[in-house]
Coordinates of C-alpha atoms (C1' of nucleotides) in Angstrom, one line a residue:
Chain A
X1 CA -22.0 -33.4 -1.1
X2 CA -21.3 -36.8 -1.4
X3 CA -24.4 -38.2 0.1
X4 CA -25.1 -40.2 -2.8
X5 CA -27.0 -42.4 0.0
X6 CA -30.1 -41.3 0.1
X7 CA -31.7 -44.6 -0.7
X8 CA -33.9 -43.4 2.4
X9 CA -35.6 -40.5 0.0
X10 CA -36.7 -39.9 3.1
X11 CA -40.5 -38.4 2.8
X12 CA -40.4 -36.5 6.0
X13 CA -38.0 -34.2 3.7
X14 CA -35.8 -33.9 6.4
X15 CA -33.2 -33.8 3.6
X16 CA -29.9 -36.3 5.2
X17 CA -30.4 -37.9 8.4
X18 CA -29.8 -36.2 11.7
X19 CA -28.7 -32.4 12.1
X20 CA -24.7 -32.0 11.2
X21 CA -23.5 -29.3 9.2
X22 CA -24.1 -32.2 5.9
X23 CA -27.9 -32.3 6.9
X24 CA -28.2 -29.0 7.3
X25 CA -26.4 -28.1 3.9
X26 CA -28.8 -30.2 2.2
X27 CA -32.1 -28.3 3.7
X28 CA -30.7 -25.3 3.0
X29 CA -30.0 -26.0 -0.7
X30 CA -33.2 -27.8 -1.1
X31 CA -34.7 -24.8 -0.3
X32 CA -32.7 -23.2 -2.7
X33 CA -34.1 -25.3 -5.4
X34 CA -37.4 -24.8 -4.1
X35 CA -37.3 -21.0 -4.5
X36 CA -36.0 -21.5 -8.0
X37 CA -38.9 -24.1 -8.8
X38 CA -41.5 -21.9 -7.9
X39 CA -40.1 -19.4 -10.5
X40 CA -38.3 -17.2 -7.8
X41 CA -34.8 -16.0 -7.4
X42 CA -32.9 -17.2 -4.7
X43 CA -29.7 -14.9 -5.7
X44 CA -31.1 -11.7 -7.6
X45 CA -28.7 -10.1 -9.3
X46 CA -29.6 -6.5 -7.5
X47 CA -31.2 -4.3 -4.9
X48 CA -31.6 -0.7 -4.5
X49 CA -31.9 0.5 -1.1
X50 CA -33.4 4.0 0.3
X51 CA -31.2 3.8 3.4
X52 CA -28.4 2.1 5.3
X53 CA -29.9 0.7 8.7
X54 CA -27.1 3.6 10.3
X55 CA -29.2 6.3 8.6
X56 CA -33.0 4.8 9.6
X57 CA -31.4 5.0 13.3
X58 CA -30.4 8.4 12.4
X59 CA -33.4 9.9 11.4
X60 CA -35.7 8.2 13.8
X61 CA -33.5 6.7 16.3
X62 CA -35.3 8.9 18.4
X63 CA -38.8 8.3 17.9
X64 CA -41.4 7.3 20.2
X65 CA -42.1 4.0 21.8
X66 CA -45.1 2.5 20.7
X67 CA -45.3 5.3 17.7
X68 CA -45.6 4.3 14.0
X69 CA -44.4 6.5 10.9
X70 CA -45.8 6.9 7.5
X71 CA -41.9 7.0 6.5
X72 CA -41.2 4.5 3.9
X73 CA -38.5 2.8 3.6
X74 CA -36.2 0.0 1.5
X75 CA -33.0 -1.6 3.8
X76 CA -31.0 -4.6 3.1
X77 CA -28.9 -6.6 5.7
X78 CA -28.2 -9.8 6.7
X79 CA -30.1 -12.0 9.0
X80 CA -28.5 -12.4 12.7
X81 CA -31.1 -13.1 15.1
X82 CA -34.8 -14.0 14.7
X83 CA -38.0 -14.3 17.6
X84 CA -40.7 -16.1 16.4
X85 CA -43.6 -15.2 18.5
X86 CA -46.1 -17.3 15.7
X87 CA -48.5 -14.4 13.7
X88 CA -45.2 -12.1 14.5
X89 CA -41.2 -12.6 13.5
X90 CA -39.0 -10.2 15.2
X91 CA -35.6 -10.1 12.5
X92 CA -32.8 -8.6 13.5
X93 CA -30.6 -7.3 10.4
X94 CA -27.5 -5.7 10.3
X95 CA -25.4 -4.1 7.0
X96 CA -21.8 -2.5 7.3
X97 CA -22.6 0.7 9.7
X98 CA -25.8 -0.7 11.9
X99 CA -28.7 -3.5 12.6
X100 CA -32.2 -3.2 12.8
X101 CA -35.2 -5.1 13.4
X102 CA -38.1 -5.7 11.4
X103 CA -41.2 -6.3 12.5
X104 CA -43.0 -8.8 10.5
X105 CA -46.4 -9.1 10.7
X106 CA -49.0 -12.2 9.1
X107 CA -51.0 -9.5 8.5
X108 CA -49.4 -7.2 6.8
X109 CA -47.0 -8.9 4.8
X110 CA -49.8 -11.8 3.8
X111 CA -49.7 -15.8 4.1
X112 CA -47.7 -16.2 1.3
X113 CA -45.0 -14.0 2.2
X114 CA -45.3 -14.6 5.7
X115 CA -45.1 -18.4 4.8
X116 CA -41.6 -17.7 2.9
X117 CA -40.1 -15.5 6.2
X118 CA -40.6 -18.2 8.4
X119 CA -38.5 -20.2 6.3
X120 CA -35.7 -17.8 6.7
X121 CA -32.4 -18.9 8.2
X122 CA -29.9 -16.9 10.1
X123 CA -27.4 -15.5 8.0
X124 CA -29.6 -15.2 5.6
X125 CA -29.5 -11.5 3.6
X126 CA -32.6 -9.9 3.1
X127 CA -34.1 -6.8 1.9
X128 CA -37.4 -5.3 3.6
X129 CA -39.5 -2.4 2.2
X130 CA -41.9 -1.1 4.8
X131 CA -42.5 2.2 7.6
X132 CA -40.5 2.7 10.8
X133 CA -41.7 2.2 13.2
X134 CA -40.8 1.7 17.1
X135 CA -42.5 -1.3 18.8
X136 CA -43.8 -0.1 22.9
X137 CA -40.7 -1.6 24.5
X138 CA -39.4 0.7 22.0
X139 CA -37.5 -0.6 19.5
X140 CA -36.6 1.0 16.8
X141 CA -38.2 -1.2 13.2
X142 CA -39.0 -1.5 10.0
X143 CA -42.2 -3.1 9.2
X144 CA -42.3 -4.2 6.1
X145 CA -44.9 -4.8 3.3
X146 CA -42.2 -7.3 1.7
X147 CA -39.4 -9.3 2.4
X148 CA -37.1 -10.3 -0.5
X149 CA -34.3 -12.9 -0.5
X150 CA -31.3 -11.7 -1.5
X151 CA -28.5 -14.3 -0.9
X152 CA -29.7 -17.6 1.1
X153 CA -27.0 -18.7 3.2
X154 CA -26.7 -23.0 2.6
X155 CA -23.9 -22.9 5.8
X156 CA -24.9 -21.9 9.5
X157 CA -23.8 -18.9 11.2
X158 CA -21.3 -19.8 14.3
X159 CA -23.1 -19.7 18.2
X160 CA -25.1 -16.4 17.9
X161 CA -24.2 -15.4 21.4
X162 CA -20.7 -16.8 21.8
X163 CA -19.2 -16.4 18.5
X164 CA -16.4 -17.5 17.3
X165 CA -13.6 -17.9 19.4
X166 CA -11.2 -20.6 18.3
X167 CA -8.1 -18.6 16.9
X168 CA -7.5 -21.1 14.1
X169 CA -11.5 -20.9 12.8
X170 CA -11.3 -17.4 13.3
X171 CA -8.1 -16.5 11.4
X172 CA -8.8 -19.5 8.8
X173 CA -12.4 -17.7 8.2
X174 CA -12.2 -14.0 8.9
X175 CA -15.8 -13.9 7.0
X176 CA -17.4 -16.4 9.6
X177 CA -15.0 -13.7 11.9
X178 CA -16.3 -10.4 10.9
X179 CA -19.9 -11.8 10.5
X180 CA -20.0 -12.5 14.1
X181 CA -17.3 -10.5 16.3
X182 CA -17.7 -6.8 16.2
X183 CA -14.4 -6.7 18.3
X184 CA -12.7 -8.3 14.4
X185 CA -14.6 -5.7 12.9
X186 CA -13.6 -2.7 14.8
X187 CA -9.5 -3.7 14.2
X188 CA -10.3 -3.6 10.8
X189 CA -12.4 -0.2 10.7
X190 CA -9.5 1.4 12.9
X191 CA -6.8 0.4 10.4
X192 CA -8.9 1.5 7.3
X193 CA -9.3 4.6 9.7
X194 CA -5.3 5.0 10.4
X195 CA -3.8 4.0 6.8
X196 CA -6.4 7.0 5.0
X197 CA -4.9 9.3 7.9
X198 CA -1.7 8.5 6.6
X199 CA -2.7 9.3 3.3
X200 CA -4.1 12.7 4.3
X201 CA -1.6 13.8 6.3
X202 CA 0.8 13.6 3.4
X203 CA -1.3 14.4 1.0
X204 CA -1.2 17.7 2.8
X205 CA 2.0 18.0 3.7
X206 CA 2.7 18.0 -0.7
X207 CA 4.1 14.3 -0.4
X208 CA 3.1 12.4 -4.1
X209 CA 2.7 8.5 -4.3
X210 CA 3.6 6.6 -5.8
X211 CA 4.6 2.7 -6.4
X212 CA 7.5 0.6 -7.1
X213 CA 8.9 -2.6 -7.7
X214 CA 7.9 -5.8 -5.6
X215 CA 9.4 -8.0 -7.7
X216 CA 13.4 -7.6 -7.3
X217 CA 16.7 -8.4 -9.0
X218 CA 18.3 -7.3 -5.5
X219 CA 16.6 -7.6 -2.0
X220 CA 17.7 -4.8 -0.5
X221 CA 17.2 -1.5 2.3
X222 CA 16.8 -4.0 4.9
X223 CA 18.5 -7.1 7.0
X224 CA 16.7 -9.9 6.6
X225 CA 15.4 -13.0 4.5
X226 CA 13.9 -12.7 0.7
X227 CA 11.3 -14.8 -0.7
X228 CA 12.4 -16.2 -3.6
X229 CA 11.1 -16.3 -6.8
X230 CA 11.1 -17.4 -10.7
X231 CA 9.8 -15.4 -13.9
X232 CA 10.0 -17.7 -16.6
X233 CA 10.2 -15.4 -19.8
X234 CA 13.6 -13.7 -18.4
X235 CA 15.0 -17.1 -17.1
X236 CA 16.2 -15.7 -14.2
X237 CA 15.3 -15.9 -10.1
X238 CA 14.0 -12.7 -8.2
X239 CA 13.4 -11.7 -4.8
X240 CA 9.9 -9.8 -3.4
X241 CA 11.2 -7.0 -1.8
X242 CA 12.1 -6.4 2.1
X243 CA 12.1 -2.7 1.8
X244 CA 10.7 -0.1 -0.3
X245 CA 13.7 2.1 0.4
X246 CA 16.5 2.0 -2.6
X247 CA 13.4 2.4 -5.0
X248 CA 11.7 6.0 -3.4
X249 CA 15.0 7.1 -3.3
X250 CA 15.5 7.1 -7.0
X251 CA 13.1 9.2 -6.5
X252 CA 14.1 11.5 -4.8
X253 CA 17.5 11.7 -7.0
X254 CA 15.0 12.0 -9.7
X255 CA 13.7 15.2 -8.4
X256 CA 10.4 14.6 -7.2
X257 CA 11.6 15.9 -3.6
X258 CA 8.8 14.1 -1.2
X259 CA 7.7 10.7 -1.6
X260 CA 5.8 8.0 0.3
X261 CA 4.6 4.9 -0.5
X262 CA 2.6 2.2 1.6
X263 CA 3.3 -1.3 0.0
X264 CA 3.5 -4.7 1.5
X265 CA 6.6 -6.1 1.9
X266 CA 8.2 -9.5 2.4
X267 CA 10.7 -11.4 4.4
X268 CA 11.0 -14.5 4.7
X269 CA 11.4 -15.3 8.8
X270 CA 10.2 -16.1 11.7
X271 CA 6.2 -16.4 12.5
X272 CA 4.8 -14.7 15.7
X273 CA 2.6 -12.3 17.4
X274 CA 4.7 -8.8 15.9
X275 CA 5.6 -10.5 12.8
X276 CA 3.8 -11.8 9.3
X277 CA 5.6 -13.4 6.6
X278 CA 4.0 -10.0 4.7
X279 CA 3.1 -6.9 5.9
X280 CA 2.7 -3.4 4.9
X281 CA 5.3 -0.7 5.4
X282 CA 5.0 2.6 4.6
X283 CA 8.5 4.8 3.7
X284 CA 8.1 8.7 3.0
X285 CA 11.6 10.4 1.5
X286 CA 11.7 14.3 1.6
X287 CA 14.3 16.0 -0.2
X288 CA 16.8 19.2 1.9
X289 CA 15.6 17.2 5.3
X290 CA 16.9 15.7 8.0
X291 CA 15.9 12.8 10.5
X292 CA 14.8 15.5 13.3
X293 CA 12.1 16.6 10.5
X294 CA 11.3 12.9 10.1
X295 CA 10.8 12.4 13.3
X296 CA 8.7 15.2 13.8
X297 CA 6.4 14.1 10.9
X298 CA 6.6 10.5 12.8
X299 CA 4.4 12.1 15.4
X300 CA 2.4 14.2 12.8
X301 CA 1.5 10.6 10.8
X302 CA 0.6 9.0 14.1
X303 CA -0.9 11.4 16.1
X304 CA -3.3 12.2 13.5
X305 CA -4.4 8.4 13.0
X306 CA -5.2 8.1 16.1
X307 CA -7.4 11.3 16.7
X308 CA -8.6 10.2 12.8
X309 CA -9.1 6.2 14.0
X310 CA -9.6 6.7 18.1
X311 CA -11.5 10.3 18.1
X312 CA -8.7 11.0 20.9
X313 CA -4.8 11.1 21.1
X314 CA -4.7 8.9 24.2
X315 CA -4.2 5.6 24.2
X316 CA -3.3 2.6 26.8
X317 CA -0.5 0.8 26.3
X318 CA 0.4 -1.8 29.4
X319 CA -2.6 -1.0 31.3
X320 CA -1.6 3.1 31.5
X321 CA -3.0 5.9 29.6
X322 CA -0.1 7.7 27.2
X323 CA -1.1 11.0 25.3
X324 CA 0.6 10.8 22.1
X325 CA 0.1 14.4 21.7
X326 CA 2.5 14.7 24.6
X327 CA 6.2 14.8 23.1
X328 CA 7.9 12.4 22.4
X329 CA 11.3 11.1 24.6
X330 CA 14.6 11.0 22.9
X331 CA 17.2 7.5 24.4
X332 CA 20.5 7.5 23.0
X333 CA 21.1 3.7 22.5
X334 CA 24.5 4.3 23.6
X335 CA 23.2 6.1 26.2
X336 CA 20.4 3.7 27.4
X337 CA 22.8 0.0 27.0
X338 CA 25.5 2.4 29.2
X339 CA 22.9 3.6 31.7
X340 CA 21.6 -0.6 32.0
X341 CA 25.2 -1.9 31.7
X342 CA 26.5 0.9 34.3
X343 CA 29.7 1.3 32.1
X344 CA 29.7 3.6 29.2
X345 CA 29.5 1.7 25.8
X346 CA 30.1 3.5 22.3
X347 CA 30.5 1.7 18.9
X348 CA 34.2 2.8 19.1
X349 CA 35.4 0.8 22.5
X350 CA 37.4 -2.6 21.8
X351 CA 35.7 -5.3 20.5
X352 CA 36.9 -7.9 23.1
X353 CA 35.3 -5.2 26.0
X354 CA 31.7 -5.1 24.1
X355 CA 31.9 -9.2 23.7
X356 CA 32.4 -9.5 27.9
X357 CA 29.6 -7.0 28.4
X358 CA 26.9 -8.9 26.2
X359 CA 28.8 -11.9 27.6
X360 CA 27.7 -10.4 31.3
X361 CA 24.3 -9.8 30.1
X362 CA 23.3 -12.7 28.1
X363 CA 23.6 -11.0 25.1
X364 CA 24.1 -12.5 22.5
X365 CA 26.6 -12.4 19.3
X366 CA 28.1 -13.5 16.4
X367 CA 32.3 -14.1 15.1
X368 CA 31.5 -11.4 12.6
X369 CA 30.0 -8.8 14.5
X370 CA 31.5 -5.4 15.5
X371 CA 31.5 -3.4 18.7
X372 CA 28.4 -1.7 16.9
X373 CA 26.2 -4.5 16.7
X374 CA 27.3 -6.5 19.8
X375 CA 26.0 -3.1 20.9
X376 CA 22.6 -2.9 19.6
X377 CA 22.7 -6.6 20.9
X378 CA 22.6 -5.0 24.6
X379 CA 20.0 -2.6 23.9
X380 CA 17.3 -5.5 22.5
X381 CA 18.5 -8.0 25.4
X382 CA 18.1 -5.1 27.7
X383 CA 16.5 -2.2 27.1
X384 CA 13.7 -3.0 24.2
X385 CA 11.2 -4.3 26.2
X386 CA 11.0 -1.7 28.9
X387 CA 10.4 1.1 26.6
X388 CA 6.3 1.6 26.8
X389 CA 5.4 5.2 25.9
X390 CA 6.9 5.9 22.6
X391 CA 10.7 6.2 22.1
X392 CA 12.9 7.7 19.9
X393 CA 16.1 5.3 19.6
X394 CA 18.8 7.5 18.5
X395 CA 21.8 7.1 17.6
X396 CA 22.8 3.6 15.9
X397 CA 26.1 2.6 14.8
X398 CA 27.2 2.7 11.7
X399 CA 28.0 -0.7 11.3
X400 CA 23.8 -2.0 11.6
X401 CA 23.2 1.4 9.2
X402 CA 24.4 0.8 5.7
X403 CA 22.4 3.8 4.3
X404 CA 21.8 5.9 7.2
X405 CA 24.4 9.3 7.1
X406 CA 27.0 9.5 9.7
X407 CA 26.2 11.5 12.3
X408 CA 27.4 14.7 12.1
X409 CA 29.2 15.1 15.8
X410 CA 30.5 11.7 16.0
X411 CA 31.8 9.3 13.0
X412 CA 30.9 6.3 15.2
X413 CA 27.4 6.0 15.0
X414 CA 23.8 7.6 12.5
X415 CA 21.5 10.4 12.6
X416 CA 19.0 7.2 12.9
X417 CA 16.4 7.0 15.0
X418 CA 13.9 3.6 15.8
X419 CA 10.7 4.5 17.3
X420 CA 9.6 1.6 19.9
X421 CA 6.0 1.9 22.3
X422 CA 5.3 -1.4 24.1
X423 CA 8.7 -3.1 23.1
X424 CA 8.2 -3.0 19.6
X425 CA 9.8 -1.2 17.0
X426 CA 7.7 0.8 15.2
X427 CA 9.4 3.0 12.8
X428 CA 12.8 3.9 11.8
X429 CA 14.0 6.5 9.7
X430 CA 17.9 8.5 9.0
X431 CA 19.7 12.0 7.3
X432 CA 19.8 9.3 4.5
X433 CA 23.5 8.7 3.2
X434 CA 23.7 10.7 -0.5
X435 CA 27.6 10.4 -0.6
X436 CA 28.4 7.6 -3.2
X437 CA 31.2 6.9 -2.6
X438 CA 31.0 6.4 1.0
X439 CA 27.6 4.7 0.3
X440 CA 30.1 2.1 -2.5
X441 CA 32.3 1.3 0.6
X442 CA 29.0 1.0 2.9
X443 CA 27.7 -1.5 0.5
X444 CA 31.1 -3.8 -0.2
X445 CA 31.3 -4.1 3.8
X446 CA 27.4 -5.7 3.7
X447 CA 28.6 -7.2 0.6
X448 CA 31.7 -9.0 2.3
X449 CA 29.7 -10.1 5.9
X450 CA 27.3 -12.0 3.4
X451 CA 30.2 -13.3 1.5
X452 CA 31.1 -14.5 5.0
X453 CA 28.3 -16.2 5.8
X454 CA 25.6 -13.6 7.1
X455 CA 22.4 -14.6 4.8
X456 CA 20.4 -11.3 5.9
X457 CA 23.0 -8.9 5.0
X458 CA 23.2 -6.7 2.0
X459 CA 24.8 -6.3 -1.4
X460 CA 26.2 -3.6 -3.7
X461 CA 23.4 -2.3 -5.9
X462 CA 25.4 -1.0 -8.3
X463 CA 21.9 0.6 -10.3
X464 CA 21.5 2.3 -6.8
X465 CA 24.8 4.1 -6.4
X466 CA 24.5 4.9 -10.0
X467 CA 21.5 6.9 -9.1
X468 CA 23.5 8.3 -6.2
X469 CA 25.9 9.5 -8.8
X470 CA 23.9 11.7 -10.3
X471 CA 23.2 13.4 -7.2
X472 CA 20.6 13.2 -4.2
X473 CA 20.4 16.4 -2.4
X474 CA 20.2 15.9 1.3
X475 CA 17.7 13.8 2.2
X476 CA 15.4 12.8 5.0
X477 CA 14.0 9.2 5.1
X478 CA 11.4 7.2 7.4
X479 CA 9.2 4.0 7.4
X480 CA 6.6 2.8 9.1
X481 CA 4.8 -0.6 10.0
X482 CA 1.7 -0.2 9.4
X483 CA 0.4 -3.2 11.1
X484 CA 2.5 -2.8 14.4
X485 CA 1.0 1.3 14.6
X486 CA -2.4 -0.3 13.9
X487 CA -1.7 -2.8 16.2
X488 CA -1.5 0.4 19.0
X489 CA -4.3 2.3 18.1
X490 CA -6.7 -1.3 17.9
X491 CA -5.0 -2.2 21.2
X492 CA -4.3 -5.8 20.2
X493 CA -1.2 -7.3 21.0
X494 CA -1.4 -10.0 18.0
X495 CA -0.6 -8.7 14.3
X496 CA -3.4 -11.1 13.1
X497 CA -5.7 -9.4 14.9
X498 CA -5.2 -6.0 12.4
X499 CA -4.0 -8.6 9.5
X500 CA -7.5 -10.0 7.5
X501 CA -5.5 -12.8 6.4
X502 CA -3.0 -13.7 8.3
X503 CA -0.1 -16.5 6.8
X504 CA -1.3 -20.5 7.9
X505 CA -0.2 -23.8 6.9
X506 CA -3.2 -24.5 4.6
X507 CA -5.7 -26.9 5.6
X508 CA -6.0 -30.1 4.9
X509 CA -9.4 -30.7 4.6
X510 CA -12.7 -28.1 4.2
X511 CA -15.7 -29.1 4.9
Chain B
rC1 C1' 14.0 -25.1 14.2
rC2 C1' 13.4 -25.8 20.4
rG3 C1' 10.2 -25.9 24.6
rC4 C1' 5.2 -25.6 27.1
rC5 C1' -0.1 -25.8 26.2
rU6 C1' -4.2 -27.0 22.9
rC7 C1' -7.7 -30.1 19.4
rU8 C1' -14.7 -33.5 22.0
rA9 C1' -21.5 -31.7 17.2
rG10 C1' -22.0 -26.6 12.7
rC11 C1' -20.8 -23.3 17.1
rU12 C1' -19.6 -22.3 22.6
rC13 C1' -18.3 -25.8 26.1
rA14 C1' -19.1 -30.6 29.8
rA15 C1' -17.2 -35.5 30.7
rU16 C1' -9.9 -37.3 34.1
rG17 C1' -9.9 -44.6 33.1
rG18 C1' -16.4 -47.4 33.3
rC19 C1' -23.2 -46.8 28.4
rA20 C1' -20.2 -39.3 24.9
rG21 C1' -23.4 -34.8 27.4
rA22 C1' -25.4 -29.9 27.6
rG23 C1' -26.5 -24.6 25.5
rC24 C1' -26.9 -22.0 20.9
rA25 C1' -28.4 -23.9 15.9
rG26 C1' -31.1 -27.4 13.6
rU27 C1' -35.8 -30.1 13.0
rG28 C1' -41.6 -30.6 15.1
rG29 C1' -45.2 -28.1 17.8
rA30 C1' -47.7 -23.4 20.3
rC31 C1' -47.7 -18.0 20.5
rU32 C1' -48.9 -11.4 16.7
rC33 C1' -44.8 -6.7 20.8
rU34 C1' -40.1 -10.4 20.7
rU35 C1' -34.6 -8.5 22.7
rA36 C1' -29.4 -14.2 23.3
rA37 C1' -37.9 -14.5 22.9
rU38 C1' -40.2 -18.6 25.9
rC39 C1' -42.1 -23.3 26.1
rC40 C1' -42.9 -28.9 24.7
rA41 C1' -40.7 -32.3 22.5
rU42 C1' -36.3 -34.1 19.3
rU43 C1' -32.0 -34.9 15.3
rG44 C1' -27.1 -34.8 15.6
rG45 C1' -20.2 -37.9 17.0
rU46 C1' -14.0 -40.5 12.5
rU47 C1' -13.5 -37.0 20.8
rC48 C1' -7.8 -33.9 14.7
rU49 C1' -5.1 -38.9 12.5
rG50 C1' -2.4 -43.6 13.2
rG51 C1' -0.3 -47.4 17.0
rG52 C1' -0.1 -48.8 21.6
rU53 C1' -1.2 -50.1 27.4
rU54 C1' -5.5 -51.9 29.3
rC55 C1' -11.0 -56.2 30.9
rG56 C1' -12.7 -51.2 29.5
rA57 C1' -9.2 -45.1 26.5
rA58 C1' -12.3 -38.3 24.7
rU59 C1' -8.9 -39.6 29.3
rC60 C1' -2.9 -42.9 30.1
rC61 C1' 1.5 -43.9 26.5
rC62 C1' 4.6 -43.3 21.4
rA63 C1' 4.5 -41.1 16.4
rG64 C1' 2.3 -37.2 12.9
rG65 C1' -0.5 -33.1 12.3
rG66 C1' -3.4 -28.6 12.6
rG67 C1' -3.3 -24.5 16.4
rG68 C1' -1.9 -21.3 20.5
rC69 C1' 1.6 -19.3 23.5
rG70 C1' 7.0 -18.3 24.5
rG71 C1' 12.1 -19.2 22.4
rA72 C1' 15.5 -18.7 18.2
rC73 C1' 15.4 -15.8 13.3
rC74 C1' 13.8 -11.1 12.4
rA75 C1' 19.4 -4.2 11.7

RNA sequence: CCGCCUCUAGCUCAAUGGCAGAGCAGUGGACUCUUAAUCCAUUGGUUCUGGGUUCGAAUCCCAGGGGGCGGACCA
């Protein structure tokens, strides 16, 4: 647009001068007008196909080279490649599940229709009806008697061979990335297969899927900075949720026994290869269970997902094959840090000793932190990155686990685990704290830390405490980072590869 | 928020201080079994933006913007 220039009104019909993007769009848009002017529709409302391209291949993929069948099919797809030999045009079209070649003969479709075929561009959507055949070289093809334009593409596709590699363009224009990069398509197929596998596993074990509020009055259930928004009619601030936990446990109080939710949560923090500001969590809670049950279902969920998404339970992590079906090792946080630091650590240790150890190992800490949180910092500094195969890290200090139940054999740690794979945290679960009085004390400690200036710490959620006062049965809970598991199964090390539209700064100008 | 890297045609990339180029896509032409079809011809540029140094800047410097990687932050 804005090319109000054209006093040239060039008789050559070459549209805008040159062949940049603008000229290309002018040319293709002019084609749309041409088709309309003669009474045809370049964007028809619907099209009925008889077969997907994969179905054609499944049924006739093995016919002999040079053979023609009587079978008539109607297919549809986007033109990805074109080879024009004069009176014969080969067009490779693609739908969601496959590709096939159209063998378009001037003699078969007739002169007028063939002229229209010549006007098709890469990227156009077409439908075709014709017989199934295989060329002399054995390429399975449809030989159309008619070819219908289903949608004109007025913007050219990226390079047919090199595709689209610029990460910025790939993430901003995911649609173009998906059109052109099979690997990108695969990542989201894996993600879909994984999520649907999770749902199947959970349904099979009697879990109920629920939806809880995204807009929270208090953003609890995790230590993270929330996004703040405003409700006009209520005239109040609301927070986008940072976790699903507290609402789901209210449902356990309500007697729903086994619940889960797969939902988007939002954390107002940095962006990295493992962090997107909005991401997807699966959390489940199960009455009468404890953390050991939850570790077991974590293994089942992820192993089943691998089998369903990849057809194998073996994945490659940092170049080594790991069979997820083998039991996952457990590693106590304090034990791991003790081994690395060469001296025993425990949250009961004096704070100055914990700090001295942190100093020696370049682990950072804040003045407000107790020994437990300093130990966690040491763990992150010394141990986290070295974990390759799936490992349950257990026994988190009480100080960093305000919603988890104290370990039945050690009052300083909780019955909690985090699942680490390839140096990344994938899941987190524990025996849920259900004593309302102890929960109130833990909340008050959180509130005190927040008041002391630690912005990520929590607040006292009075409604949640009221729920606990009605009695929550013994409960095990789990949170799984869906994006992180998708990364594992897709074999990628950047979360943007498994998030369709990752958060980016807005473009300044779209051409 | 900090450090390093990066930004050239629609796409993928050259050009390292001396006339901004190639392949693909596009356009015109040839070809009824191609496979990234091929062959001939050809169009297309705010070199991210603004400033500076220089006889001369895509190239060097400064500032800004987008993106990438790493860090900080993220139990």
